[in-house]
Amino acid sequence: MTGGQTDDSKMANGGDDASATADAPSNAKADTLPYAKPATTETVKQPSLFGPRESFSQRYHLTRRGKIKRLGEIARIMRQFDIRHGLTPVKMRLMFEALGPTFVKAGQMLSMRSEILPQQYCDELAKLRADVDPMPYRTVLDTLRREYGRPVDEVFASIDPTPLGSASLAQVHRATLVTGEDVAVKVQRPGVRQTMAQDISIMRSIAKAATRVMGDSLQVVDLLGVVEELWSTFSDETDFLVEARHLAEFKSFCSRYRYMDCPKPYSRFCTEHVVVMDYVDGISLTHTDELRAAGYDLKEIGTKLVDNYAAQILDSGFFHADPHPGNVIISGRRIVLIDLGMTGRLNRKSRALLRRMVFAVGKQDSPALADGLLRFAGMQQDPEDYPQLLADLDVIVEEYGKVDLSELDIADFMASLTNLARRHGIEVPSSITTMGRALVTLEGLLDEFIPDVNMIQIITDHITSSTPVAKAVKDEARTLGIEGDKALHGALSALAESQVAARMLTRGKLRMNMEVVGGEEPLRQVSDMINRLTMALIVVGLFVGSSIIYFAGMKPIIFGIPVVGFMGYVVAFILSAWIVFDIYFKGRKARKAAKAARRR
């Protein structure tokens, strides 16, 4: 029942490495993936325990001349795309592809960060796939020889010179081990980590300069933080031992499902710059006609794929974060997910919160949804404008909670929830953003190739049926026990505090701190009112006092009015005019601000 290897599935078997690892690598021990001597072009001499610490530039052999040359190249490419007159989403994607692997990876990361870029830019950057011209076969052989420290024919009986796929980071070839196994070999391009390090060094300099110019008050995004996050991701992306561990862990997960699989890594041949894994011969999910001809039921494939994906996210907490069509192959009546370069992780607490949030939307329970959102962000207390947060969530649950599951737009829902969190200063963890992007990618795959499958319904059914009744009761009892213990201690603490408050009240020493909700604006308005009232009393006093002096006829006299009384009238008139103008102009400014807010 297995179809022939298609061109698309060949490319998918290793060509699309363009993705960023969203979370920390697997907990599997590093010594389970031994590797031979690393490539000399990438080795770094580590400092001794008490010796001088090596700088970033020294570690990656960066020079001022090289950085200036690369900066000139970046400036030239940017001029070609005429960035001074703005960048459309498509223009930005093409520019990132021209700028090389660092910017391709950065674009793919930014495509999952709608809090940094508008959604239309994120959608376009998600199309980055980093396909480039293949590197020479001789370079591949030289890299393998350096990695293993021995002749290549001692490891591989044969290697196909024509690559299965070639991307900005690595290239994949089909090969046969000397022991007879049919494998795919993913080889990292020489010097790619140094290139990325050079670009990151330039980005750091630009981010530091921008931070100094803008200051903290004008900086909407933590630029230095974004750059450091990019480098952390690049470090994992260029360490192929991380991907090998992901393959081993996901292979173990798939062993529980007869219909799911992934390539097996060959640990003894995996290094920091080379991954050796099973070669998968099958039919790409994009070739629906071939699948039908081979006797496959597309709806069954889609249902099992989505149900397994729900198991990855909600049960295991370790999931494939880039399930685009090229990464799904049907082989031997199994759904094979390939390219584990991009994965995500959710801990037990996050998975439990995610389940609650799904049900909260279905029940249109805004407080429960707000509680889950705040817990995801790790916030210990409610935001200042909690009532407004609930009001905004009411809009979301009203819009999406009543929609039929078959009509629910996941991409739109995730974008709305992320934008709401950003407006209220709630920082959503990157793992949740990665999961959202993965679900959107999976939804797009199903809509295009298997439109009859209702993804949301399958996920909801999985949540409902995956937990046995006994376990659900046990978990609920444990939750009630923990919450009951907290409630009891909270009540006892409140009684103790009330006893202290009562004692202070009877002694006349009770004080109350009042906080006005809504920021400083109400206090400022009250302060303005008090100031105006004070000035009005002063004006009245001046008029009354000057009138008394006038009727007393005190000398000297000017314009028929005593000088002291005349000065009092002048000061009173000036202060009166100031009060009138202050009220008029501030009222006008407030009306303009209110009108602008209504337009937004």
Coordinates of N, CA and C in Angstrom, one line a residue, residues 410-497:
I410 N -9.2 29.2 13.8 CA -8.2 29.1 14.9 C -7.2 30.3 14.8
A411 N -6.7 30.6 13.6 CA -5.8 31.7 13.4 C -6.3 33.0 13.9
D412 N -7.5 33.3 13.6 CA -8.2 34.5 14.0 C -8.3 34.5 15.5
F413 N -8.7 33.4 16.1 CA -8.9 33.3 17.5 C -7.6 33.5 18.3
M414 N -6.6 32.8 17.9 CA -5.3 33.0 18.5 C -4.7 34.4 18.4
A415 N -4.9 35.0 17.2 CA -4.5 36.4 17.1 C -5.2 37.3 18.0
S416 N -6.5 37.1 18.1 CA -7.3 38.0 19.0 C -6.9 37.9 20.4
L417 N -6.7 36.6 20.9 CA -6.3 36.4 22.2 C -4.9 37.0 22.5
T418 N -4.0 36.8 21.6 CA -2.6 37.3 21.8 C -2.6 38.9 21.8
N419 N -3.3 39.5 20.9 CA -3.4 40.9 20.9 C -4.1 41.5 22.1
L420 N -5.1 40.8 22.6 CA -5.7 41.2 23.9 C -4.7 41.1 25.1
A421 N -4.0 40.1 25.1 CA -2.9 39.9 26.2 C -1.9 41.0 26.1
R422 N -1.5 41.4 24.9 CA -0.5 42.4 24.7 C -1.0 43.8 25.2
R423 N -2.3 44.1 24.9 CA -2.9 45.3 25.3 C -2.9 45.5 26.8
H424 N -3.1 44.4 27.5 CA -3.2 44.4 28.9 C -1.9 44.1 29.6
G425 N -0.8 44.1 28.9 CA 0.5 43.9 29.5 C 0.7 42.5 30.0
I426 N 0.0 41.5 29.4 CA 0.2 40.1 29.8 C 1.1 39.4 28.9
E427 N 2.2 38.9 29.4 CA 3.3 38.3 28.5 C 3.0 36.9 28.3
V428 N 2.6 36.5 27.1 CA 2.3 35.1 26.8 C 3.6 34.3 26.6
P429 N 3.8 33.2 27.2 CA 5.1 32.4 27.0 C 5.3 32.0 25.6
S430 N 6.5 32.0 25.2 CA 6.8 31.6 23.8 C 6.3 30.2 23.4
S431 N 6.3 29.3 24.4 CA 5.8 28.0 24.1 C 4.3 28.0 23.6
I432 N 3.5 28.9 24.2 CA 2.1 29.0 23.8 C 2.0 29.6 22.4
T433 N 2.9 30.6 22.2 CA 2.9 31.2 20.8 C 3.3 30.2 19.8
T434 N 4.3 29.4 20.1 CA 4.7 28.3 19.2 C 3.6 27.3 18.9
M435 N 2.9 26.9 20.0 CA 1.8 26.0 19.9 C 0.7 26.6 19.0
G436 N 0.4 27.9 19.2 CA -0.7 28.5 18.4 C -0.3 28.6 16.9
R437 N 1.0 28.9 16.6 CA 1.4 28.9 15.2 C 1.3 27.5 14.6
A438 N 1.7 26.4 15.4 CA 1.6 25.1 14.9 C 0.2 24.7 14.6
L439 N -0.8 25.0 15.5 CA -2.2 24.7 15.2 C -2.7 25.4 14.0
V440 N -2.2 26.7 13.8 CA -2.6 27.4 12.6 C -2.1 26.7 11.3
T441 N -0.8 26.3 11.4 CA -0.2 25.6 10.3 C -1.0 24.3 10.0
L442 N -1.3 23.5 11.0 CA -2.1 22.3 10.9 C -3.4 22.5 10.3
E443 N -4.1 23.6 10.7 CA -5.4 24.0 10.2 C -5.3 24.3 8.7
G444 N -4.3 25.0 8.3 CA -4.1 25.4 6.9 C -3.9 24.1 6.1
L445 N -3.1 23.2 6.6 CA -2.9 21.9 5.9 C -4.2 21.1 5.7
L446 N -5.0 21.1 6.7 CA -6.3 20.3 6.6 C -7.2 21.0 5.6
D447 N -7.3 22.4 5.8 CA -8.2 23.1 4.9 C -7.9 22.9 3.4
E448 N -6.6 22.8 3.1 CA -6.2 22.7 1.7 C -6.3 21.3 1.2
F449 N -5.9 20.3 2.0 CA -5.9 18.9 1.4 C -7.0 18.0 2.0
I450 N -7.4 18.2 3.2 CA -8.5 17.4 3.8 C -9.5 18.2 4.4
P451 N -10.3 18.9 3.6 CA -11.2 19.9 4.2 C -12.4 19.3 5.0
D452 N -12.6 18.0 4.9 CA -13.8 17.4 5.6 C -13.5 17.1 7.0
V453 N -12.2 17.3 7.5 CA -11.9 17.0 8.9 C -12.1 18.3 9.7
N454 N -12.8 18.1 10.8 CA -13.1 19.2 11.8 C -12.1 19.1 12.9
M455 N -11.0 19.9 12.8 CA -9.9 19.8 13.8 C -10.3 20.2 15.2
I456 N -11.1 21.2 15.4 CA -11.5 21.7 16.7 C -12.4 20.6 17.4
Q457 N -13.2 20.0 16.6 CA -14.1 19.0 17.2 C -13.3 17.8 17.7
I458 N -12.3 17.4 16.9 CA -11.4 16.3 17.2 C -10.6 16.6 18.5
I459 N -10.1 17.8 18.6 CA -9.3 18.1 19.8 C -10.2 18.2 21.0
T460 N -11.4 18.7 20.9 CA -12.4 18.8 22.0 C -12.7 17.4 22.5
D461 N -13.0 16.5 21.5 CA -13.4 15.1 21.8 C -12.2 14.4 22.5
H462 N -11.0 14.7 22.1 CA -9.8 14.1 22.7 C -9.7 14.6 24.2
I463 N -9.9 15.9 24.4 CA -9.8 16.3 25.8 C -10.9 15.6 26.7
T464 N -12.1 15.5 26.1 CA -13.2 14.9 26.8 C -12.9 13.4 27.1
S465 N -12.4 12.7 26.2 CA -12.3 11.2 26.3 C -10.9 10.7 26.7
S466 N -9.9 11.6 26.7 CA -8.6 11.0 27.0 C -8.3 10.7 28.4
T467 N -9.0 11.4 29.3 CA -8.9 11.1 30.7 C -9.9 10.2 31.3
P468 N -9.5 9.0 31.8 CA -10.5 8.1 32.3 C -11.3 8.7 33.5
V469 N -12.5 8.2 33.8 CA -13.3 8.8 34.8 C -12.6 8.7 36.2
A470 N -12.0 7.5 36.5 CA -11.4 7.3 37.8 C -10.3 8.3 38.0
K471 N -9.5 8.5 36.9 CA -8.4 9.5 37.0 C -8.9 10.9 37.1
A472 N -9.9 11.2 36.4 CA -10.5 12.5 36.4 C -11.0 12.8 37.8
V473 N -11.7 11.8 38.4 CA -12.2 12.0 39.8 C -11.0 12.2 40.8
K474 N -10.0 11.4 40.6 CA -8.8 11.5 41.5 C -8.1 12.9 41.3
D475 N -8.0 13.3 40.1 CA -7.4 14.6 39.8 C -8.2 15.8 40.4
E476 N -9.5 15.6 40.2 CA -10.4 16.7 40.8 C -10.4 16.7 42.3
A477 N -10.3 15.5 42.9 CA -10.2 15.4 44.4 C -8.9 16.1 44.9
R478 N -7.8 15.8 44.1 CA -6.6 16.4 44.5 C -6.6 17.9 44.4
T479 N -7.2 18.4 43.3 CA -7.3 19.8 43.1 C -8.2 20.5 44.2
L480 N -9.3 19.8 44.5 CA -10.2 20.4 45.6 C -9.5 20.4 46.9
G481 N -8.7 19.3 47.1 CA -7.9 19.3 48.4 C -6.9 20.4 48.5
I482 N -6.2 20.6 47.4 CA -5.2 21.7 47.5 C -5.9 23.1 47.6
E483 N -6.9 23.3 46.8 CA -7.6 24.6 46.9 C -8.3 24.7 48.2
G484 N -8.9 23.6 48.8 CA -9.5 23.7 50.1 C -8.5 24.1 51.2
D485 N -7.3 23.5 51.1 CA -6.3 23.8 52.1 C -5.9 25.3 52.0
K486 N -5.8 25.8 50.7 CA -5.4 27.2 50.6 C -6.6 28.1 51.1
A487 N -7.8 27.7 50.8 CA -9.0 28.5 51.3 C -9.0 28.5 52.8
L488 N -8.8 27.3 53.5 CA -8.8 27.3 54.9 C -7.8 28.1 55.6
H489 N -6.5 28.1 55.1 CA -5.5 28.9 55.6 C -5.7 30.4 55.3
G490 N -6.3 30.7 54.1 CA -6.7 32.1 53.8 C -7.7 32.6 54.8
A491 N -8.7 31.7 55.1 CA -9.8 32.2 56.0 C -9.2 32.4 57.4
L492 N -8.4 31.5 57.9 CA -7.8 31.7 59.2 C -6.9 33.0 59.3
S493 N -6.2 33.2 58.2 CA -5.3 34.4 58.1 C -6.2 35.7 58.1
A494 N -7.3 35.6 57.4 CA -8.3 36.8 57.4 C -8.8 37.0 58.8
L495 N -9.2 35.9 59.5 CA -9.7 36.1 60.9 C -8.7 36.8 61.8
A496 N -7.4 36.3 61.7 CA -6.4 36.9 62.5 C -6.2 38.4 62.1
E497 N -6.2 38.8 60.8 CA -6.1 40.2 60.4 C -7.3 41.0 60.9

